[in-house]
Short mmCIF file of C-alpha atoms and ligand atoms in Angstrom, two decimals:
data_model
loop_
_atom_site.label_atom_id
_atom_site.label_comp_id
_atom_site.label_asym_id
_atom_site.label_seq_id
_atom_site.Cartn_x
_atom_site.Cartn_y
_atom_site.Cartn_z
CA MET A 1196 -7.20 -32.63 7.45
CA PRO A 1197 -9.57 -30.38 5.43
CA GLN A 1198 -7.84 -28.78 2.49
CA ILE A 1199 -9.19 -26.02 0.25
CA ASP A 1200 -7.97 -25.08 -3.21
CA VAL A 1201 -7.18 -21.41 -2.65
CA LEU A 1202 -6.67 -19.37 0.50
CA ILE A 1203 -6.65 -15.60 -0.12
CA ILE A 1204 -5.20 -13.38 2.59
CA GLY A 1205 -6.91 -9.97 2.62
CA SER A 1206 -10.19 -8.40 1.53
CA GLY A 1207 -9.05 -5.33 -0.43
CA ALA A 1208 -9.11 -4.79 -4.21
CA ALA A 1209 -6.42 -7.39 -4.94
CA ALA A 1210 -8.04 -10.12 -2.83
CA LEU A 1211 -11.53 -9.42 -4.19
CA SER A 1212 -10.30 -9.38 -7.78
CA ALA A 1213 -8.59 -12.77 -7.33
CA ALA A 1214 -11.68 -14.20 -5.60
CA PHE A 1215 -14.01 -12.78 -8.25
CA PHE A 1216 -12.07 -14.22 -11.20
CA LEU A 1217 -11.47 -17.69 -9.75
CA PRO A 1218 -13.82 -20.23 -11.36
CA ALA A 1219 -16.87 -21.16 -9.29
CA ASN A 1220 -15.88 -24.85 -9.00
CA ILE A 1221 -12.71 -24.00 -7.06
CA ARG A 1222 -12.97 -24.05 -3.25
CA VAL A 1223 -11.83 -20.62 -2.09
CA ALA A 1224 -11.75 -18.91 1.31
CA LEU A 1225 -10.64 -15.40 2.22
CA VAL A 1226 -9.12 -14.53 5.58
CA SER A 1227 -8.81 -10.91 6.53
CA LYS A 1228 -8.32 -8.71 9.54
CA PRO A 1229 -11.69 -7.35 10.74
CA ARG A 1230 -13.10 -4.71 8.42
CA ARG A 1231 -13.24 -2.10 11.20
CA LEU A 1232 -9.41 -1.95 11.04
CA GLY A 1233 -9.67 -0.80 7.45
CA CYS A 1234 -7.83 -1.53 4.24
CA ASN A 1235 -6.24 0.89 1.80
CA THR A 1236 -8.78 0.05 -0.89
CA GLU A 1237 -11.67 1.58 1.02
CA PHE A 1238 -9.76 4.87 1.33
CA ALA A 1239 -8.71 5.14 -2.33
CA GLN A 1240 -10.28 8.32 -3.58
CA GLY A 1241 -8.85 9.63 -6.85
CA GLY A 1242 -9.53 6.69 -9.07
CA ILE A 1243 -8.23 4.03 -11.39
CA ALA A 1244 -5.80 4.92 -14.16
CA CYS A 1245 -6.78 3.30 -17.43
CA ALA A 1246 -5.92 3.99 -21.08
CA ILE A 1247 -8.64 6.01 -22.81
CA ASP A 1248 -8.65 3.69 -25.82
CA GLU A 1249 -6.29 1.18 -27.40
CA ASN A 1250 -4.25 4.00 -28.93
CA ASP A 1251 -3.61 5.43 -25.48
CA ILE A 1252 -2.08 2.24 -24.03
CA GLU A 1253 1.44 3.11 -25.21
CA SER A 1254 1.14 6.56 -23.67
CA HIS A 1255 -0.08 5.09 -20.35
CA ILE A 1256 2.95 2.77 -20.38
CA ALA A 1257 5.27 5.71 -21.20
CA ASP A 1258 3.86 7.79 -18.32
CA THR A 1259 4.22 4.82 -15.93
CA LEU A 1260 7.86 4.30 -16.97
CA LYS A 1261 8.65 8.00 -16.71
CA ALA A 1262 7.17 8.31 -13.21
CA GLY A 1263 9.04 5.12 -12.22
CA ALA A 1264 12.33 6.99 -12.85
CA GLY A 1265 13.95 4.30 -14.98
CA ARG A 1266 13.38 1.56 -12.37
CA CYS A 1267 10.19 -0.02 -13.69
CA ASP A 1268 10.09 -3.54 -14.98
CA ALA A 1269 8.98 -2.54 -18.48
CA GLU A 1270 7.20 -5.84 -19.10
CA ALA A 1271 5.20 -5.51 -15.86
CA ALA A 1272 4.26 -1.91 -16.78
CA LYS A 1273 3.09 -3.15 -20.19
CA ILE A 1274 0.98 -5.91 -18.61
CA LEU A 1275 -0.50 -3.35 -16.20
CA ALA A 1276 -1.59 -0.92 -18.93
CA THR A 1277 -2.64 -3.51 -21.52
CA LYS A 1278 -4.52 -5.94 -19.27
CA GLY A 1279 -5.77 -3.00 -17.22
CA PHE A 1280 -7.47 -1.56 -20.29
CA SER A 1281 -9.37 -4.77 -21.05
CA LEU A 1282 -10.13 -5.49 -17.39
CA MET A 1283 -11.69 -2.07 -16.81
CA LYS A 1284 -13.75 -2.56 -19.98
CA THR A 1285 -14.98 -5.90 -18.59
CA LEU A 1286 -15.89 -4.33 -15.24
CA ALA A 1287 -17.61 -1.37 -16.94
CA ASP A 1288 -19.59 -3.76 -19.20
CA MET A 1289 -20.66 -5.68 -16.08
CA GLY A 1290 -22.10 -2.48 -14.66
CA ALA A 1291 -19.31 -1.25 -12.38
CA PRO A 1292 -20.70 2.09 -11.15
CA LEU A 1293 -18.12 4.43 -12.72
CA ASP A 1294 -19.00 8.13 -12.85
CA ARG A 1295 -20.21 9.03 -16.34
CA ASP A 1296 -21.10 12.13 -18.34
CA GLU A 1297 -24.57 12.88 -19.70
CA ASN A 1298 -23.81 10.73 -22.78
CA GLY A 1299 -22.85 7.74 -20.68
CA ALA A 1300 -19.10 8.01 -21.32
CA PRO A 1301 -16.93 7.43 -18.23
CA LEU A 1302 -15.56 10.65 -16.74
CA ARG A 1303 -11.78 10.87 -16.66
CA ALA A 1304 -9.69 13.07 -14.38
CA ARG A 1305 -6.18 14.41 -14.85
CA GLU A 1306 -3.72 13.40 -12.14
CA ALA A 1307 -0.06 14.17 -11.54
CA ALA A 1308 2.44 12.96 -14.15
CA HIS A 1309 -0.28 11.62 -16.48
CA SER A 1310 0.09 13.20 -19.91
CA LYS A 1311 -3.70 13.28 -20.28
CA PRO A 1312 -6.90 12.88 -18.26
CA ARG A 1313 -7.36 9.10 -18.04
CA VAL A 1314 -8.27 8.40 -14.40
CA LEU A 1315 -11.67 6.72 -13.98
CA ARG A 1316 -13.60 7.25 -10.78
CA ALA A 1317 -16.70 6.19 -8.86
CA GLY A 1318 -18.86 8.18 -6.45
CA GLY A 1319 -16.75 11.32 -6.97
CA ASP A 1320 -13.86 10.53 -4.66
CA GLN A 1321 -15.04 7.16 -3.28
CA THR A 1322 -13.58 4.97 -6.01
CA GLY A 1323 -11.90 2.28 -3.88
CA ALA A 1324 -14.87 1.79 -1.55
CA ILE A 1325 -17.39 1.60 -4.41
CA ILE A 1326 -15.37 -0.75 -6.65
CA GLY A 1327 -14.56 -2.87 -3.58
CA GLU A 1328 -18.27 -3.19 -2.74
CA PHE A 1329 -19.08 -3.95 -6.38
CA LEU A 1330 -16.67 -6.91 -6.32
CA LEU A 1331 -17.61 -8.01 -2.80
CA GLU A 1332 -21.27 -8.33 -3.80
CA ARG A 1333 -20.23 -10.67 -6.61
CA VAL A 1334 -17.84 -12.87 -4.63
CA ASN A 1335 -19.56 -16.01 -3.40
CA HIS A 1336 -16.69 -17.44 -1.36
CA PRO A 1337 -16.63 -17.31 2.45
CA ILE A 1338 -14.64 -14.59 4.23
CA CYS A 1339 -13.50 -15.17 7.78
CA PHE A 1340 -11.93 -12.62 10.05
CA GLY A 1341 -8.68 -13.19 11.86
CA GLU A 1342 -4.98 -12.53 11.49
CA ILE A 1343 -2.60 -14.63 9.46
CA VAL A 1344 0.47 -15.12 11.63
CA ASP A 1345 2.50 -17.58 9.56
CA LEU A 1346 2.81 -19.39 6.24
CA LEU A 1347 3.19 -23.17 6.13
CA ILE A 1348 6.24 -23.64 3.93
CA ASP A 1349 8.38 -26.70 3.43
CA GLY A 1350 10.55 -28.14 0.66
CA GLY A 1351 9.78 -25.47 -1.96
CA ARG A 1352 6.01 -25.58 -1.44
CA CYS A 1353 3.47 -23.52 0.44
CA TYR A 1354 0.87 -25.68 2.18
CA GLY A 1355 -1.31 -23.02 3.77
CA ALA A 1356 -1.22 -20.49 6.57
CA THR A 1357 -1.84 -20.16 10.30
CA ILE A 1358 -4.78 -18.02 11.39
CA ASP A 1359 -5.15 -16.45 14.80
CA GLU A 1360 -8.67 -15.47 15.76
CA ASP A 1361 -8.56 -13.66 19.11
CA GLY A 1362 -5.91 -16.05 20.39
CA LYS A 1363 -7.54 -19.19 18.93
CA ARG A 1364 -5.06 -20.53 16.42
CA GLU A 1365 -5.28 -23.10 13.63
CA ASN A 1366 -3.64 -24.10 10.39
CA ILE A 1367 -5.61 -23.69 7.17
CA TYR A 1368 -4.36 -26.06 4.47
CA ALA A 1369 -4.65 -24.92 0.86
CA HIS A 1370 -3.12 -25.98 -2.45
CA ASN A 1371 -2.59 -22.32 -3.29
CA VAL A 1372 -2.15 -19.32 -1.02
CA VAL A 1373 -2.58 -15.79 -2.38
CA ILE A 1374 -1.10 -13.00 -0.27
CA ALA A 1375 -3.19 -9.85 -0.79
CA SER A 1376 -2.49 -8.27 2.60
CA GLY A 1377 -1.58 -4.78 1.39
CA GLY A 1378 1.43 -2.59 2.10
CA PHE A 1379 3.03 -1.44 5.34
CA GLY A 1380 1.96 2.20 5.77
CA ALA A 1381 0.90 1.84 9.41
CA LEU A 1382 4.57 1.23 10.26
CA TYR A 1383 5.08 4.97 9.73
CA ASP A 1384 4.08 7.60 12.28
CA VAL A 1385 2.44 9.86 9.70
CA THR A 1386 0.53 8.00 7.02
CA THR A 1387 -2.59 7.94 4.90
CA ASN A 1388 -2.96 4.19 5.58
CA PRO A 1389 -5.34 2.66 8.16
CA PRO A 1390 -4.06 0.74 11.24
CA ALA A 1391 -4.44 -2.77 9.72
CA ILE A 1392 -1.66 -2.16 7.22
CA LEU A 1393 1.29 -3.34 9.28
CA GLY A 1394 3.21 -5.35 6.66
CA GLU A 1395 3.16 -8.59 8.64
CA LEU A 1396 3.03 -10.82 5.56
CA GLN A 1397 6.10 -9.16 4.04
CA GLY A 1398 7.85 -9.93 7.35
CA ILE A 1399 6.64 -13.54 7.34
CA ALA A 1400 7.79 -13.97 3.74
CA ALA A 1401 11.24 -12.59 4.60
CA LEU A 1402 11.52 -14.72 7.74
CA ARG A 1403 10.59 -17.73 5.58
CA GLY A 1404 13.39 -16.99 3.12
CA ARG A 1405 11.42 -15.17 0.42
CA LYS A 1406 12.87 -12.19 -1.41
CA LEU A 1407 11.53 -8.69 -0.79
CA SER A 1408 12.30 -6.19 -3.56
CA ASP A 1409 12.43 -2.38 -3.78
CA MET A 1410 11.47 -1.96 -0.12
CA HIS A 1411 13.15 1.47 0.02
CA PHE A 1412 10.88 2.84 -2.71
CA THR A 1413 8.21 4.25 -0.39
CA GLN A 1414 5.86 6.86 -1.78
CA PHE A 1415 4.85 9.85 0.33
CA HIS A 1416 1.68 11.64 -0.59
CA PRO A 1417 2.42 15.36 -0.76
CA THR A 1418 -0.98 16.64 0.34
CA ALA A 1419 -2.28 14.87 3.45
CA LEU A 1420 -4.45 17.03 5.69
CA ASP A 1421 -2.18 18.04 8.57
CA MET A 1422 -4.76 18.66 11.29
CA ASP A 1423 -4.58 16.43 14.33
CA GLY A 1424 -2.32 14.07 16.26
CA ALA A 1425 -3.68 10.79 14.82
CA ALA A 1426 -1.23 8.71 12.76
CA GLN A 1427 -3.66 8.22 9.88
CA LYS A 1428 -4.05 11.47 8.00
CA PRO A 1429 -6.95 12.18 5.66
CA LEU A 1430 -5.88 12.60 2.08
CA LEU A 1431 -6.49 15.63 -0.08
CA SER A 1432 -6.29 13.82 -3.37
CA GLU A 1433 -4.37 14.73 -6.50
CA ALA A 1434 -7.66 15.16 -8.31
CA LEU A 1435 -8.15 18.40 -6.33
CA ARG A 1436 -4.93 19.75 -7.80
CA GLY A 1437 -5.92 18.35 -11.19
CA GLU A 1438 -9.00 20.59 -10.96
CA GLY A 1439 -7.10 23.70 -9.94
CA ALA A 1440 -6.31 23.62 -6.18
CA LYS A 1441 -3.05 25.50 -5.51
CA ILE A 1442 -0.27 24.87 -3.02
CA VAL A 1443 0.57 28.04 -1.10
CA ASP A 1444 2.32 29.32 2.04
CA GLU A 1445 0.94 31.43 4.93
CA ASN A 1446 0.93 34.48 2.63
CA ASN A 1447 -0.85 32.67 -0.18
CA ARG A 1448 2.32 32.61 -2.24
CA ARG A 1449 2.77 29.63 -4.60
CA PHE A 1450 6.17 28.61 -3.25
CA LEU A 1451 6.60 25.49 -5.42
CA GLU A 1452 8.16 27.62 -8.12
CA ASP A 1453 11.12 28.19 -5.76
CA TYR A 1454 11.78 24.46 -6.05
CA GLY A 1455 11.21 24.22 -9.79
CA GLU A 1456 7.92 22.33 -9.27
CA ASN A 1457 4.23 22.84 -9.84
CA GLU A 1458 1.02 21.31 -8.47
CA LEU A 1459 1.09 18.41 -10.93
CA SER A 1460 4.75 17.44 -10.53
CA PRO A 1461 5.34 13.75 -9.65
CA ARG A 1462 4.60 12.89 -6.02
CA ASP A 1463 8.20 12.33 -4.94
CA ARG A 1464 9.39 15.73 -6.13
CA LEU A 1465 6.34 17.50 -4.78
CA SER A 1466 6.67 15.78 -1.39
CA ARG A 1467 10.31 16.87 -1.14
CA ALA A 1468 9.50 20.46 -2.07
CA ILE A 1469 6.67 20.67 0.50
CA PHE A 1470 8.73 18.86 3.16
CA ALA A 1471 11.70 21.21 2.60
CA HIS A 1472 9.41 24.25 2.71
CA ILE A 1473 7.80 23.10 5.99
CA GLU A 1474 11.23 22.37 7.52
CA SER A 1475 12.59 25.78 6.55
CA SER A 1476 9.65 28.13 6.84
CA GLY A 1477 6.65 26.75 8.60
CA ARG A 1478 3.49 25.61 6.93
CA ALA A 1479 2.07 24.65 3.59
CA TYR A 1480 -1.57 24.81 2.53
CA LEU A 1481 -3.85 23.63 -0.22
CA ASP A 1482 -5.80 26.62 -1.48
CA LEU A 1483 -9.30 25.45 -2.40
CA SER A 1484 -10.84 28.88 -2.78
CA GLY A 1485 -11.26 28.43 -6.54
CA PHE A 1486 -13.99 25.82 -6.00
CA ASP A 1487 -17.68 26.53 -5.83
CA SER A 1488 -18.74 24.94 -2.53
CA ARG A 1489 -21.75 23.06 -3.98
CA TYR A 1490 -19.68 21.65 -6.82
CA PHE A 1491 -16.99 20.70 -4.31
CA ALA A 1492 -19.41 18.82 -2.06
CA ALA A 1493 -20.80 16.86 -5.01
CA ARG A 1494 -17.50 16.15 -6.76
CA PHE A 1495 -15.38 15.42 -3.64
CA PRO A 1496 -17.80 14.14 -0.99
CA VAL A 1497 -15.08 12.40 1.06
CA ALA A 1498 -12.72 15.38 1.11
CA ASN A 1499 -15.68 17.65 1.84
CA ARG A 1500 -16.71 15.47 4.81
CA GLN A 1501 -13.16 15.32 6.17
CA LEU A 1502 -12.61 19.06 5.87
CA THR A 1503 -15.95 19.71 7.52
CA LEU A 1504 -15.02 17.38 10.41
CA PHE A 1505 -11.92 19.44 11.03
CA GLY A 1506 -13.83 22.70 11.07
CA LEU A 1507 -12.80 23.67 7.56
CA LYS A 1508 -16.37 23.79 6.40
CA PRO A 1509 -16.94 25.25 2.94
CA PRO A 1510 -16.69 27.94 1.85
CA PHE A 1511 -13.14 27.66 3.14
CA ARG A 1512 -9.95 29.05 1.78
CA LYS A 1513 -7.07 26.79 2.59
CA ALA A 1514 -6.27 23.55 4.39
CA PRO A 1515 -2.92 22.79 6.09
CA ILE A 1516 -1.03 19.98 4.35
CA ALA A 1517 2.08 17.87 4.87
CA PRO A 1518 3.55 14.80 3.14
CA ALA A 1519 2.58 11.43 4.66
CA PHE A 1520 3.61 7.85 3.91
CA HIS A 1521 1.22 6.62 1.26
CA TYR A 1522 2.23 3.63 -0.83
CA ALA A 1523 4.77 0.80 -0.87
CA MET A 1524 6.25 0.26 -4.34
CA GLY A 1525 8.29 -2.61 -2.90
CA GLY A 1526 7.09 -5.90 -1.49
CA ILE A 1527 7.26 -9.65 -1.94
CA ALA A 1528 9.09 -10.40 -5.21
CA VAL A 1529 6.84 -12.09 -7.78
CA ASP A 1530 7.03 -13.12 -11.42
CA LYS A 1531 4.69 -11.94 -14.19
CA ASN A 1532 2.13 -14.57 -13.16
CA ALA A 1533 2.05 -13.26 -9.57
CA ARG A 1534 3.92 -16.32 -8.29
CA VAL A 1535 6.23 -15.74 -5.34
CA LEU A 1536 9.70 -16.53 -6.60
CA GLY A 1537 11.06 -19.99 -5.89
CA LEU A 1538 7.95 -21.56 -4.29
CA ARG A 1539 5.12 -23.70 -5.59
CA GLY A 1540 1.62 -22.72 -4.52
CA LEU A 1541 2.32 -19.20 -3.22
CA TYR A 1542 1.21 -15.97 -4.92
CA ALA A 1543 1.38 -12.30 -3.95
CA ILE A 1544 -0.71 -9.51 -5.46
CA GLY A 1545 -1.58 -5.85 -4.91
CA GLU A 1546 0.41 -3.63 -2.62
CA ALA A 1547 1.93 -6.61 -0.76
CA ALA A 1548 3.75 -7.65 -3.93
CA CYS A 1549 6.51 -6.13 -5.98
CA THR A 1550 5.82 -6.71 -9.68
CA GLY A 1551 8.23 -3.89 -10.59
CA ALA A 1552 5.47 -2.10 -12.53
CA HIS A 1553 5.85 1.07 -10.44
CA GLY A 1554 9.63 1.23 -10.37
CA ALA A 1555 10.93 3.89 -8.01
CA ASN A 1556 7.73 5.91 -7.98
CA ARG A 1557 4.15 4.88 -8.66
CA LEU A 1558 2.18 6.86 -11.21
CA ALA A 1559 -1.00 8.21 -9.58
CA SER A 1560 -3.96 5.79 -9.58
CA ASN A 1561 -1.94 2.90 -10.99
CA SER A 1562 -2.19 0.89 -7.76
CA LEU A 1563 -5.88 0.00 -7.75
CA LEU A 1564 -5.35 -0.99 -11.38
CA GLU A 1565 -2.38 -3.16 -10.40
CA ALA A 1566 -4.33 -4.80 -7.58
CA LEU A 1567 -7.22 -5.64 -9.95
CA VAL A 1568 -5.02 -6.76 -12.85
CA PHE A 1569 -2.66 -8.97 -10.88
CA GLY A 1570 -5.57 -10.35 -8.83
CA LYS A 1571 -7.03 -11.61 -12.11
CA ILE A 1572 -3.63 -12.84 -13.30
CA ALA A 1573 -3.22 -14.89 -10.09
CA ALA A 1574 -6.73 -16.31 -10.52
CA ASP A 1575 -6.09 -17.24 -14.17
CA THR A 1576 -2.71 -18.80 -13.34
CA ILE A 1577 -4.22 -20.93 -10.58
CA ALA A 1578 -7.16 -21.97 -12.80
CA ASN A 1579 -4.81 -22.99 -15.63
CA ASP A 1580 -2.16 -24.63 -13.49
CA PRO A 1581 -3.80 -25.86 -10.30
CA ASN A 1582 -1.25 -26.92 -7.76
CA ALA A 1583 -1.88 -30.13 -5.82
CA ASN A 1584 0.12 -30.38 -2.63
CA PRO A 1585 0.96 -33.78 -1.19
CA ALA A 1586 -0.72 -34.43 2.17
CA LYS A 1587 1.27 -32.90 5.00
CA THR A 1588 0.51 -31.49 8.41
CA PHE A 1589 2.30 -28.86 10.46
CA GLY A 1590 2.26 -28.23 14.20
CA VAL A 1591 0.44 -25.04 15.21
CA LEU A 1592 2.85 -22.28 16.16
CA ASP A 1593 2.67 -21.62 19.91
CA GLU A 1594 4.62 -18.35 20.16
CA PRO A 1595 2.39 -15.76 21.92
CA ARG A 1596 0.43 -13.42 19.69
CA LEU A 1597 1.08 -10.41 21.90
CA GLY A 1598 4.06 -9.38 24.05
CA LYS A 1599 4.33 -6.89 26.90
CA ASP A 1600 6.60 -4.57 24.85
CA ASP A 1601 4.45 -4.57 21.69
CA ASP A 1602 3.08 -1.02 22.02
CA GLU A 1603 6.42 0.53 22.87
CA VAL A 1604 8.23 -1.36 20.09
CA LEU A 1605 5.61 -0.46 17.47
CA SER A 1606 5.80 3.15 18.50
CA THR A 1607 9.62 3.08 18.17
CA ILE A 1608 9.35 1.45 14.73
CA LYS A 1609 6.94 4.17 13.56
CA LYS A 1610 9.04 7.05 14.84
CA THR A 1611 12.25 5.53 13.49
CA LEU A 1612 10.89 4.97 10.00
CA GLY A 1613 9.14 8.36 9.96
CA ARG A 1614 12.21 10.31 10.99
CA ARG A 1615 14.99 8.30 9.38
CA ALA A 1616 13.45 6.56 6.36
CA GLY A 1617 11.10 9.36 5.32
CA VAL A 1618 10.79 11.88 2.50
CA ILE A 1619 14.43 13.03 2.73
CA ARG A 1620 16.98 10.52 4.08
CA GLU A 1621 20.56 10.69 5.31
CA ARG A 1622 23.09 7.87 5.21
CA ALA A 1623 24.17 8.15 8.85
CA SER A 1624 20.60 8.37 10.05
CA LEU A 1625 19.62 5.24 8.08
CA LYS A 1626 22.46 3.35 9.75
CA GLN A 1627 21.24 4.55 13.15
CA ALA A 1628 17.76 3.38 12.19
CA ALA A 1629 19.13 -0.09 11.42
CA ALA A 1630 20.80 -0.22 14.85
CA ILE A 1631 17.64 0.97 16.64
CA LEU A 1632 15.50 -1.65 14.88
CA ASP A 1633 18.04 -4.44 15.43
CA ALA A 1634 18.03 -3.70 19.16
CA LEU A 1635 14.22 -4.14 19.23
CA THR A 1636 14.51 -7.83 18.30
CA ASP A 1637 15.57 -8.60 21.90
CA ARG A 1638 12.44 -7.06 23.39
CA GLU A 1639 9.45 -9.05 24.64
CA ILE A 1640 7.24 -8.81 21.60
CA GLY A 1641 4.48 -10.97 20.17
CA LEU A 1642 4.37 -12.83 16.91
CA LEU A 1643 2.73 -10.09 14.87
CA THR A 1644 5.01 -7.29 16.05
CA ARG A 1645 7.99 -9.51 15.27
CA ARG A 1646 6.75 -9.86 11.68
CA SER A 1647 6.24 -6.08 11.35
CA LEU A 1648 9.68 -5.46 12.79
CA ARG A 1649 11.24 -7.70 10.13
CA THR A 1650 9.47 -5.65 7.46
CA ALA A 1651 10.71 -2.39 8.99
CA GLN A 1652 14.24 -3.77 9.01
CA ALA A 1653 13.91 -4.73 5.34
CA ILE A 1654 12.89 -1.15 4.44
CA VAL A 1655 15.95 0.30 6.16
CA GLU A 1656 18.34 -2.39 4.89
CA SER A 1657 17.14 -1.79 1.35
CA ALA A 1658 17.61 2.00 1.76
CA ILE A 1659 21.15 1.50 3.06
CA GLU A 1660 22.03 -0.85 0.19
CA ALA A 1661 20.65 1.51 -2.48
CA GLU A 1662 23.53 3.27 -4.11
CA GLU A 1663 21.83 6.32 -5.50
CA SER A 1664 18.92 8.65 -4.94
CA VAL A 1665 16.24 7.74 -7.42
CA GLY A 1666 12.48 8.29 -7.50
CA ALA A 1667 10.96 8.11 -4.04
CA HIS A 1668 14.26 7.14 -2.39
CA TYR A 1669 16.06 10.41 -1.81
CA VAL A 1670 19.27 10.68 0.20
CA LYS A 1671 20.63 14.16 0.95
CA GLU A 1672 23.69 14.73 -1.21
CA GLU A 1673 26.14 15.76 1.48
CA SER A 1674 25.43 12.47 3.24
CA LEU A 1675 26.15 10.27 0.20
C1 FAD B 469 -5.95 7.39 1.44
C2 FAD B 469 -5.56 6.57 0.25
C3 FAD B 469 -5.96 6.97 -1.02
C4 FAD B 469 -5.59 6.22 -2.13
N1 FAD B 469 -6.04 6.61 -3.36
C5 FAD B 469 -5.76 5.83 -4.44
C6 FAD B 469 -6.32 6.12 -5.71
O1 FAD B 469 -7.07 7.08 -5.89
N2 FAD B 469 -6.00 5.30 -6.76
C7 FAD B 469 -5.18 4.22 -6.61
O2 FAD B 469 -4.91 3.52 -7.59
N3 FAD B 469 -4.67 3.91 -5.40
C8 FAD B 469 -4.94 4.67 -4.31
N4 FAD B 469 -4.42 4.34 -3.10
C9 FAD B 469 -3.62 3.11 -2.99
C10 FAD B 469 -4.53 1.90 -3.06
O3 FAD B 469 -5.67 2.15 -2.27
C11 FAD B 469 -3.86 0.64 -2.55
O4 FAD B 469 -2.59 0.47 -3.10
C12 FAD B 469 -4.71 -0.59 -2.91
O5 FAD B 469 -6.03 -0.39 -2.45
C13 FAD B 469 -4.10 -1.82 -2.29
O6 FAD B 469 -5.02 -2.88 -2.40
P1 FAD B 469 -4.67 -4.26 -1.73
O7 FAD B 469 -5.85 -5.12 -1.97
O8 FAD B 469 -3.34 -4.71 -2.18
O9 FAD B 469 -4.51 -3.94 -0.16
P2 FAD B 469 -5.56 -3.34 0.89
O10 FAD B 469 -6.73 -2.75 0.25
O11 FAD B 469 -4.78 -2.50 1.83
O12 FAD B 469 -6.07 -4.64 1.66
C14 FAD B 469 -5.22 -5.39 2.49
C15 FAD B 469 -6.04 -6.40 3.24
O13 FAD B 469 -5.20 -7.32 3.92
C16 FAD B 469 -5.67 -7.51 5.26
N5 FAD B 469 -4.53 -7.91 6.10
C17 FAD B 469 -3.38 -7.25 6.36
N6 FAD B 469 -2.58 -7.97 7.17
C18 FAD B 469 -3.24 -9.12 7.42
C19 FAD B 469 -2.96 -10.26 8.22
N7 FAD B 469 -1.82 -10.39 8.94
N8 FAD B 469 -3.90 -11.25 8.29
C20 FAD B 469 -5.07 -11.16 7.61
N9 FAD B 469 -5.39 -10.10 6.84
C21 FAD B 469 -4.49 -9.10 6.74
C22 FAD B 469 -6.26 -6.17 5.63
O14 FAD B 469 -7.18 -6.32 6.69
C23 FAD B 469 -6.93 -5.78 4.31
O15 FAD B 469 -8.19 -6.40 4.19
C24 FAD B 469 -4.78 5.07 -1.97
C25 FAD B 469 -4.38 4.67 -0.71
C26 FAD B 469 -4.77 5.41 0.40
C27 FAD B 469 -4.33 4.95 1.76
#
C-alpha cells in the first residue's frame, strides 16, 4: 500500500502555499478538480491586504475586527495580519511580480472598510492568477486531476482520501491530508465563484462528524456585473470604487445616501442597500464615466475585457450591477495551526476552513492573505510535527459518482440558497429552505451531489440557529 506524507486537496492559493512551504524531502501530492473548472484564486482581482509596515499591523487587525462585526477570533485575526506581513515580504523578496511604482515600492490600493490604502496587487486586477502562477512555477510536487469524494477516517485519525478520476476510483493513503478545496459559492444561483466550488469537502467533513463553523456568514459582493443568465457573474471589484466609481440608479442619482451608505461601506451593508434598491425600484449601476479609457484598460485589464465582452466597450458610462454570493466566512473548524478539530493528520486551509479570522464579514482582500498564511502554517505544523499513521487499508467506496436526479437537485439547491439564504433572510423562509433541502436527500443523487447537499443543509441550519442579525447574516426584523 503506497503511502505519501502529505496529500493536498486543491490547487488554489491555499494549496499552492502549503505545497510551496513544505520541505523538499517530504513526499507531497496535490489532487484537484481539472483546471478548466476554475478556482476562486484565479478570479481574485483586487489584491492582497497587507500591513504597510510593522506600525500598520495593529491598524490592519483593527480594521479586520471591525469589519468582522465583533465575531472575529481576535487571535486568528492577529496571526493573519502579523504573519501576513512577513509572508508578503518573503514573497516580494523572492520576486513575486507585485505592481510597483517608478521607485520600486509596491503599489497599494484602498478598498472598502480599510482605514488606509494597503492592498497589494499584481497585473492590475489579475492578482490571484499571477500569484497563483508564481507559486505553481515553484512547486515541484506532482498534481493530479480528479475529484476527492471521501476522506478515510477512523479512530481519531485521517488516513487519506478517495479520488475519483472519471469514474475510476482509488484510495490515496497519506500521513497528513490538507483540505484546500475552497468555499461553496457554486451552490448559489448567482455567484462570482466558478463551477468547481461546490463545497463537497465541507459536506464530507460534516458527514464524517467534523464541526463546521459560521456557515451562515456568507459574503455577497455588492457589485457583480448583472448582464446575462449564467450563474457565475463577472466581478466589478472594490478597487474600482476605491478609485472613484460611483453607484447610481437609472437617473444617475447616487441612491446609497438614502440607506446611510457610501461606495466604500463594508460589503454586507452595501449589498443590502443595493439589493433593497433593486427590489424596490429597478436597477443599480456602477458609473465608470470618471475613468480615462486608456488608464482603465491598463489598470483594470480583466474588468475592461469583461465589460467589452458584454458590449460595454469603453468609453462607457455605466454597467448594471447586483449583489452575488462571493465568499464563505464559515467552513471546517480548525485550530490556530490549521488542524481540523479532534482528528490527527487532517488540516483545512483557505476558504474551505473557518479560522474565525473574518468573523461575520471578511475585510476586502483578506482572503488571499488568509489562504497564503494558513497554507504556510499548515506546512510548518506538518514539518515540525509529522504524523505517522499506523498501516491500515480501507475498502473503496462503491456508491455511484453520479445519480439521475443530480442536475435537478443541484438546481433546486442553488435556487433555494439564493432565494432563502441570500442577502436578506427571513425566519420562515429559512425554515422552508431546510424542509426543501431535507426532502432532496431521498432523491436519486450521486456521491458528489450528496456531499454538496450536506453543505447546503449546514448553511441553512446555521442560519436558523443564529439568534441575531450580525455582519453578513441579516434577517429581516419583522421575521425575528
Ligand atoms: C471573482 C472573485 C474575486 C475575488 N477577489 C479577491 C481579492 O481581490 N482578494 C482576495 O483576498 N480574495 C478575493 N477573492 C476570494 C479569494 O479568491 C478566495 O477566497 C481564495 O482564492 C480561496 O483560495 P483557496 O485556495 O482556498 O480556494 P480556491 O482558489 O477556490 O481553490 C479550490 C481548489 O479546490 C479544488 N476542489 C474543490 N473541490 C474539490 C474536490 N471535491 N476534489 C478535488 N479538488 C477540489 C478546486 O478545483 C480548486 O483547485 C475573490 C473571489 C472571487 C470569486
